[in-house]
Structures are given as C-alpha cells and as structure tokens.
Amino acid sequence: MRLSQIFQQRKFVLSIEIFPPKTVEGDIALKRHLETLVQFDPAFISCTYGAGGSTRDRTLQWCKTIQGELTRTAMAHFTCVGSSREELEQWLSEAVAGGVRNIMALRGDPQHGQAAFQAAEGGLSHANELVSLIREVHSGMGIGVAGYPEKHVEAPSLDVDLAHLKTKVDAGADAVFTQLFFVNDNFLRFRDRCETLGIRIPIVPGIMPITDFARIQRIISMCGTQFPAELSRRLEAAKDDAASQFEIGVEHAISQCEALKAAGVPGIHFYALNKSDACQKILEAIQ
Ligand SMILES: Cc1cc2nc3c(=O)[nH]c(=O)nc-3n(C[C@H](O)[C@H](O)[C@H](O)COP(=O)(O)OP(=O)(O)OC[C@H]3O[C@@H](n4cnc5c(N)ncnc54)[C@H](O)[C@@H]3O)c2cc1C
C-alpha cells in the first residue's frame, strides 16, 4: 500500500524504522523483534539506507522480507550519496521490481572524510531533487521526506530549513517524518510553522526510546537535539544501571507519545534501533 492510501485509511499511522544488520545473527534477532512488533499492527516498517550506499542491496532485501515474510508494507530509505542520476534511477527500478511502493527520499549525510555534502558526478544535491526524480520516473510511488523540528544541523536557521522542507513537499512528498526529539514543544512549534507555510501533508513525529544513555548522547551530539536537563540528570544518576536507564527512557517516551497523541499527531514513527523491548512497552502503554 502507498503512503497516501495509508494516511487516508488509518486514523493513526504507527511505523517502525529498522536498519539492515551486518551479520546473519543480527538478521535472525531482528526478525524475532519485528515478529513481536507486528502484533501492534504498524502501518509500515521502514528500512534505512546505509551511509554512502553501504546497504544498497540489503535495504531492498529487508523490504522484501518485511513484505513477504512479515506481510507488512515496507518503505525503503534512499539517499543521493555517491550515485549519479542514472544510478539512482537504476536502484529505484530495482526497488519497484522488488515490490517496494514507498521511498523515504533523503539527501544523506556527507561521506566519511568530507566536511560538507558533495553531490556525486551527475548526481543530485538535495532531497527535493530526489523527490522530483521519483515523481518523474515512478509517479505513483509513496514518498516520505525528513523534517527537523529543531532545524537540520547545516541550516543557518529554522526559517531557512522550513523553506527547504516546503520545496520537498511541493516536489511531491506525501508525508514528513521528523528527526528524533525529546521536547514536544519544539515539535509542536515546528508543526505550527509548517501549517503557516502551507504544508498540508501529515507531519509524523519521530521518537527514539532511550535504552542506553551513552548511545543517545552520541546520537544527539550529531543532530543537535535539545535534551531536557531533568531527564539528563536522572539518566546520569543511573549511568551504571542499565535497567534503570531503560525504565527512565521508556517512561519518558510514553509521556512524550501520550502528549503527542493528545495533540492530534497523525502517527508516530519509532526509531526502534532493531530492538522490540522498549517499543513494546511504549506501545502497550499508549494503545
Ligand atoms: C526520518 C529520517 C530518516 C533518515 N534516514 C536516513 C537513511 O536511511 N540513511 C541516511 O544516510 N540518512 C538518513 N537520515 C539522515 C539524513 O540523510 C540527514 O539528516 C541528511 O544530512 C539530510 O538529509 P535530507 O534528506 O533532510 O536533506 P535535504 O532536505 O537536502 O537538506 C539538507 C540540508 O540542505 C538544506 N537544503 C535542502 N534543500 C535545499 C535546496 N534546494 N537548496 C539549498 N539548501 C537546501 C536544508 O536546509 C538542510 O540544511 C534520515 C533522517 C530522518 C529525519
């Protein structure tokens, strides 16, 4: 099913994001975790595209597993990194031939060793160009794009970043999925500003349950997400106690999700980090 149909048919669109594991053991474990999470009836499961195209084939293989073995709709993430326009078109054709009907269209991060993003020769510079390309060559695809409630790290301001988000939406995106955040007010302000700009497609908050404080600290240092001081203090105090960190993280995510649902969000996109335990507890609490 395509993204636009999913949002038409469902009042609340739950989605789960995974990344392709690097080992057979990882594949087996992920399948087990997904079998647990499909019980919560996610509308789709999305699979990331590794930095620099490193998971080119595995992303598509996982989409096939999601749609075949797990009988769920898949969304393949796809970036412009390191590919010419022809190579992008070729991958898209492979995705379509493999049954993929939804793409998360992204620019991608600068490649290792590069300070700033550089388009490949004959390639694309921004996600809006990828959205246009997909609409041109596979017009019926469902297309998701990334949104940044606290602005993208490279953007000089949220206003500039929002103007760029609008170009992605105008190019034909069906829904916006946000970067993770821990302060709901930042998301709600972002949603209001999208509304003012005339962005009328669903804006879905991205939630990453905290299960390991050190890992989350590394992630937020890269994306510049605000972290509540009180939450940080509690997690710091539990830094030698993995079980307490997990509990604190799940409790925070539950309160975030409950408040977002009360604020009328069209769905929640969970960054599950290939695990089911935290998402399971959150989903049991909020459904
Ligand atoms: C939901 C989600 C899923 C993700 N999945 C992946 C993944 O699977 N693989 C991966 O490698 N990365 C992934 N990312 C990370 C993403 O690739 C990075 O955040 C990347 O740095 C920006 O990608 P983008 O699509 O937002 O780029 P863009 O929308 O192109 O924006 C990048 C920067 O350029 C600016 N900009 C945008 N358009 C223009 C324009 N036309 N002219 C000038 N400036 C412009 C923006 O303001 C922003 O600062 C994901 C992010 C999110 C939120």
Coordinates of C-alpha atoms and ligand atoms in Angstrom, one line a residue:
M1 CA 0.0 0.0 0.0
R2 CA 1.2 3.5 -0.8
L3 CA 1.8 6.2 1.9
S4 CA -1.1 8.4 0.7
Q5 CA -3.5 5.5 0.9
I6 CA -2.2 4.5 4.4
F7 CA -2.9 8.0 5.7
Q8 CA -6.3 8.0 4.1
Q9 CA -7.2 4.7 5.6
R10 CA -5.8 4.9 9.1
K11 CA -6.6 7.4 11.8
F12 CA -3.2 6.8 13.5
V13 CA -0.2 5.7 11.4
L14 CA 2.3 3.7 13.5
S15 CA 5.6 3.0 11.8
I16 CA 8.8 1.3 12.8
E17 CA 12.2 2.1 11.5
I18 CA 15.0 -0.5 11.3
F19 CA 18.4 -0.7 9.8
P20 CA 19.9 -3.7 7.9
P21 CA 22.0 -5.8 10.3
K22 CA 25.6 -6.6 9.3
T23 CA 25.5 -10.3 10.4
V24 CA 23.3 -13.4 10.0
E25 CA 22.8 -13.4 13.8
G26 CA 21.7 -9.8 13.6
D27 CA 19.2 -10.7 10.8
I28 CA 17.8 -13.5 12.9
A29 CA 17.5 -11.3 16.0
L30 CA 15.8 -8.5 14.0
K31 CA 13.3 -10.8 12.5
R32 CA 12.3 -12.0 16.0
H33 CA 12.0 -8.4 17.3
L34 CA 9.8 -7.5 14.3
E35 CA 7.6 -10.5 14.9
T36 CA 6.9 -9.0 18.3
L37 CA 6.3 -5.5 17.0
V38 CA 4.0 -6.5 14.1
Q39 CA 1.5 -7.5 16.8
F40 CA 0.9 -3.8 17.3
D41 CA -0.2 -3.5 13.7
P42 CA 2.3 -1.0 12.3
A43 CA 1.1 0.6 9.1
F44 CA 4.6 0.1 7.6
I45 CA 8.1 -0.8 8.5
S46 CA 10.9 1.3 7.0
C47 CA 14.5 0.2 6.4
T48 CA 17.4 2.7 6.3
Y49 CA 19.9 3.1 3.5
G50 CA 23.4 2.9 5.0
A51 CA 25.8 5.9 4.8
G52 CA 27.4 6.1 1.4
G53 CA 25.0 3.5 -0.1
S54 CA 26.7 0.8 2.0
T55 CA 23.4 -1.2 2.3
R56 CA 22.2 -0.7 -1.2
D57 CA 21.2 -4.4 -1.7
R58 CA 20.4 -5.2 2.0
T59 CA 17.9 -2.4 2.3
L60 CA 15.9 -3.9 -0.6
Q61 CA 16.3 -7.4 0.8
W62 CA 14.9 -6.3 4.1
C63 CA 12.0 -4.6 2.3
K64 CA 11.3 -7.9 0.6
T65 CA 11.4 -9.7 4.0
I66 CA 9.0 -7.1 5.5
Q67 CA 6.5 -7.5 2.7
G68 CA 6.9 -11.3 2.1
E69 CA 7.6 -13.0 5.5
L70 CA 6.1 -10.3 7.8
T71 CA 3.3 -9.3 5.4
R72 CA 3.7 -5.6 6.2
T73 CA 4.1 -2.7 3.9
A74 CA 7.7 -1.6 3.6
M75 CA 9.3 1.7 3.0
A76 CA 12.9 1.8 1.6
H77 CA 15.0 4.8 2.6
F78 CA 17.1 6.1 -0.2
T79 CA 19.8 8.8 -0.4
C80 CA 21.6 10.7 -3.1
V81 CA 25.0 9.9 -1.7
G82 CA 27.6 8.7 -4.2
S83 CA 25.2 8.0 -7.1
S84 CA 24.7 9.6 -10.4
R85 CA 21.1 10.3 -11.6
E86 CA 21.3 7.1 -13.8
E87 CA 22.4 5.0 -10.8
L88 CA 19.6 6.5 -8.7
E89 CA 17.1 5.6 -11.4
Q90 CA 18.5 2.1 -11.7
W91 CA 18.1 1.5 -7.9
L92 CA 14.6 2.9 -8.0
S93 CA 13.7 0.4 -10.8
E94 CA 15.2 -2.4 -8.8
A95 CA 13.1 -1.3 -5.8
V96 CA 9.9 -1.2 -7.8
A97 CA 10.7 -4.6 -9.4
G98 CA 11.1 -5.9 -5.9
G99 CA 7.6 -4.7 -4.9
V100 CA 8.6 -1.6 -3.0
R101 CA 6.0 1.2 -3.3
N102 CA 7.2 3.7 -0.7
I103 CA 10.5 5.5 -0.5
M104 CA 11.9 7.8 2.2
A105 CA 13.7 10.3 -0.1
L106 CA 16.8 11.8 1.5
R107 CA 19.9 13.6 0.5
G108 CA 22.1 11.7 3.0
D109 CA 25.0 12.9 5.2
P110 CA 28.4 14.0 3.9
Q111 CA 30.6 11.0 3.1
H112 CA 33.3 9.9 5.5
G113 CA 36.2 12.4 5.4
Q114 CA 34.2 15.1 3.7
A115 CA 33.3 18.3 5.7
A116 CA 30.3 19.1 3.5
F117 CA 27.9 17.2 1.3
Q118 CA 29.2 16.9 -2.2
A119 CA 26.9 15.6 -5.0
A120 CA 28.3 12.7 -7.0
E121 CA 29.2 13.5 -10.6
G122 CA 25.9 13.7 -12.5
G123 CA 24.1 13.3 -9.2
L124 CA 21.7 15.3 -7.0
S125 CA 22.4 17.9 -4.4
H126 CA 19.3 17.9 -2.3
A127 CA 16.4 15.7 -1.3
N128 CA 13.8 17.9 -3.2
E129 CA 15.6 16.9 -6.4
L130 CA 15.3 13.2 -5.4
V131 CA 11.6 13.7 -4.8
S132 CA 11.2 15.2 -8.2
L133 CA 13.1 12.4 -9.8
I134 CA 11.0 9.8 -8.2
R135 CA 7.8 11.6 -9.2
E136 CA 9.2 11.8 -12.8
V137 CA 10.2 8.1 -13.2
H138 CA 7.8 6.3 -10.9
S139 CA 5.0 8.8 -10.4
G140 CA 2.8 6.6 -8.3
M141 CA 5.3 5.9 -5.5
G142 CA 4.6 6.9 -1.9
I143 CA 7.3 9.4 -0.8
G144 CA 8.3 10.4 2.7
V145 CA 10.8 13.1 3.5
A146 CA 12.8 14.2 6.6
G147 CA 11.8 17.1 8.7
Y148 CA 13.8 18.8 11.5
P149 CA 11.8 20.3 14.4
E150 CA 15.0 21.8 15.8
K151 CA 16.4 22.6 12.3
H152 CA 18.9 20.5 10.3
V153 CA 22.4 20.8 11.6
E154 CA 23.7 22.5 8.4
A155 CA 20.8 25.0 8.1
P156 CA 21.6 28.6 9.3
S157 CA 18.1 28.9 10.8
L158 CA 14.8 27.1 11.2
D159 CA 13.2 29.5 8.8
V160 CA 15.6 28.6 6.0
D161 CA 15.3 24.9 6.8
L162 CA 11.5 25.2 6.7
A163 CA 11.6 26.9 3.3
H164 CA 13.7 23.9 2.0
L165 CA 11.2 21.5 3.6
K166 CA 8.5 23.3 1.6
T167 CA 10.4 22.6 -1.6
K168 CA 10.4 18.9 -0.8
V169 CA 6.7 18.9 -0.1
D170 CA 6.0 20.9 -3.3
A171 CA 8.1 18.5 -5.3
G172 CA 5.5 15.8 -4.4
A173 CA 6.2 14.3 -0.9
D174 CA 3.3 12.5 0.8
A175 CA 4.4 12.9 4.4
V176 CA 7.1 14.3 6.6
F177 CA 8.8 12.1 9.2
T178 CA 10.8 14.1 11.8
Q179 CA 14.2 13.6 13.3
L180 CA 14.1 12.4 16.9
F181 CA 13.4 14.9 19.6
F182 CA 12.8 14.8 23.3
V183 CA 11.0 18.1 23.9
N184 CA 7.4 18.0 22.5
D185 CA 7.1 21.8 22.4
N186 CA 9.8 22.0 19.8
F187 CA 7.8 19.6 17.6
L188 CA 4.5 21.4 18.1
R189 CA 6.1 24.8 17.2
F190 CA 7.6 23.2 14.1
R191 CA 4.2 21.8 13.2
D192 CA 2.6 25.3 13.6
R193 CA 5.2 26.8 11.4
C194 CA 4.7 24.2 8.7
E195 CA 1.0 25.0 8.8
T196 CA 1.7 28.7 8.4
L197 CA 3.9 27.9 5.3
G198 CA 1.0 25.9 3.7
I199 CA 2.5 22.4 4.3
R200 CA -0.7 20.3 4.4
I201 CA 0.7 16.8 4.3
P202 CA 0.9 14.6 7.5
I203 CA 3.8 15.5 9.8
V204 CA 4.8 12.5 11.8
P205 CA 6.9 12.8 14.9
G206 CA 10.0 10.5 15.2
I207 CA 10.5 9.0 18.6
M208 CA 13.7 7.2 19.7
P209 CA 13.2 5.4 23.1
I210 CA 16.3 5.9 25.2
T211 CA 17.6 2.5 26.3
D212 CA 21.3 3.3 26.6
F213 CA 22.2 6.9 27.6
A214 CA 25.8 6.8 26.2
R215 CA 24.4 5.8 22.8
I216 CA 21.8 8.5 22.9
Q217 CA 24.4 11.1 23.8
R218 CA 26.4 10.2 20.8
I219 CA 23.3 10.5 18.5
I220 CA 22.2 13.8 19.9
S221 CA 25.7 15.3 19.7
M222 CA 25.5 14.7 15.9
C223 CA 22.0 16.1 15.3
G224 CA 21.9 18.9 17.9
T225 CA 18.6 17.8 19.6
Q226 CA 17.7 19.5 22.8
F227 CA 17.8 17.2 25.8
P228 CA 15.8 18.0 28.9
A229 CA 18.1 18.8 31.9
E230 CA 16.0 16.8 34.4
L231 CA 16.0 13.8 32.1
S232 CA 19.7 14.1 31.7
R233 CA 20.2 14.4 35.5
R234 CA 18.2 11.2 36.1
L235 CA 20.0 9.2 33.4
E236 CA 23.4 10.5 34.6
A237 CA 22.5 9.2 38.1
A238 CA 21.6 5.8 36.6
K239 CA 24.7 5.6 34.4
D240 CA 25.9 2.4 35.9
D241 CA 22.5 0.8 36.0
A242 CA 21.3 -0.4 32.5
A243 CA 17.9 -1.5 33.8
S244 CA 17.1 1.9 35.4
Q245 CA 18.2 3.8 32.2
F246 CA 15.8 1.6 30.2
E247 CA 13.0 2.3 32.6
I248 CA 13.6 6.1 32.7
G249 CA 13.9 6.1 28.9
V250 CA 10.7 4.2 28.4
E251 CA 8.8 6.3 30.9
H252 CA 9.9 9.5 29.1
A253 CA 8.9 8.1 25.7
I254 CA 5.5 7.0 27.0
S255 CA 4.8 10.5 28.3
Q256 CA 6.0 12.1 25.0
C257 CA 3.8 9.8 22.9
E258 CA 0.7 10.3 25.1
A259 CA 1.1 14.0 24.9
L260 CA 1.7 13.9 21.1
K261 CA -1.4 11.7 20.6
A262 CA -3.4 14.2 22.7
A263 CA -2.1 17.0 20.4
G264 CA -3.6 15.1 17.4
V265 CA -0.5 13.9 15.6
P266 CA -1.3 11.7 12.6
G267 CA 1.0 8.9 13.8
I268 CA 4.4 8.1 15.4
H269 CA 7.5 6.9 13.7
F270 CA 9.6 4.8 16.1
Y271 CA 13.3 4.6 15.7
A272 CA 13.4 1.1 17.2
L273 CA 17.2 0.6 16.7
N274 CA 16.4 -3.1 15.8
K275 CA 15.0 -3.9 19.2
S276 CA 11.5 -4.6 20.4
D277 CA 11.6 -4.4 24.2
A278 CA 11.3 -0.6 24.6
C279 CA 8.8 -0.1 21.8
Q280 CA 6.7 -3.0 23.0
K281 CA 6.4 -1.4 26.5
I282 CA 5.6 2.0 25.0
L283 CA 3.0 0.6 22.6
E284 CA 1.3 -1.4 25.3
A285 CA 1.0 1.8 27.3
I286 CA -0.2 4.1 24.6
Q287 CA -2.6 1.9 22.6
Ligands
LIG1 C1 13.2 10.2 9.2 C2 14.6 10.2 8.8 C3 15.2 9.1 8.1 C4 16.5 9.1 7.7 N1 17.1 8.0 7.1 C5 18.3 8.0 6.7 C6 18.9 6.9 6.0 O1 18.2 5.9 5.8 N2 20.2 7.0 5.5 C7 20.9 8.1 5.7 O2 22.1 8.1 5.3 N3 20.5 9.2 6.4 C8 19.2 9.2 6.9 N4 18.7 10.3 7.5 C9 19.6 11.4 7.8 C10 19.6 12.4 6.6 O3 20.2 11.8 5.5 C11 20.5 13.6 7.0 O4 19.8 14.3 8.0 C12 21.0 14.5 5.9 O5 22.0 15.3 6.4 C13 19.9 15.4 5.3 O6 19.0 14.7 4.5 P1 17.7 15.4 4.0 O7 17.0 14.5 3.2 O8 17.0 16.1 5.1 O9 18.4 16.6 3.1 P2 17.9 17.9 2.5 O10 16.4 18.1 2.6 O11 18.5 18.1 1.1 O12 18.5 19.0 3.4 C14 19.9 19.0 3.8 C15 20.3 20.4 4.1 O13 20.3 21.2 2.9 C16 19.3 22.3 3.0 N5 18.6 22.3 1.8 C17 17.6 21.5 1.4 N6 17.2 21.7 0.2 C18 17.9 22.7 -0.3 C19 18.0 23.4 -1.6 N7 17.2 23.0 -2.6 N8 18.9 24.4 -1.7 C20 19.8 24.7 -0.7 N9 19.8 24.1 0.5 C21 18.9 23.1 0.7 C22 18.5 22.0 4.2 O14 18.0 23.2 4.9 C23 19.4 21.2 5.1 O15 20.2 22.0 5.9 C24 17.3 10.3 8.0 C25 16.8 11.4 8.6 C26 15.4 11.4 9.0 C27 14.9 12.6 9.8

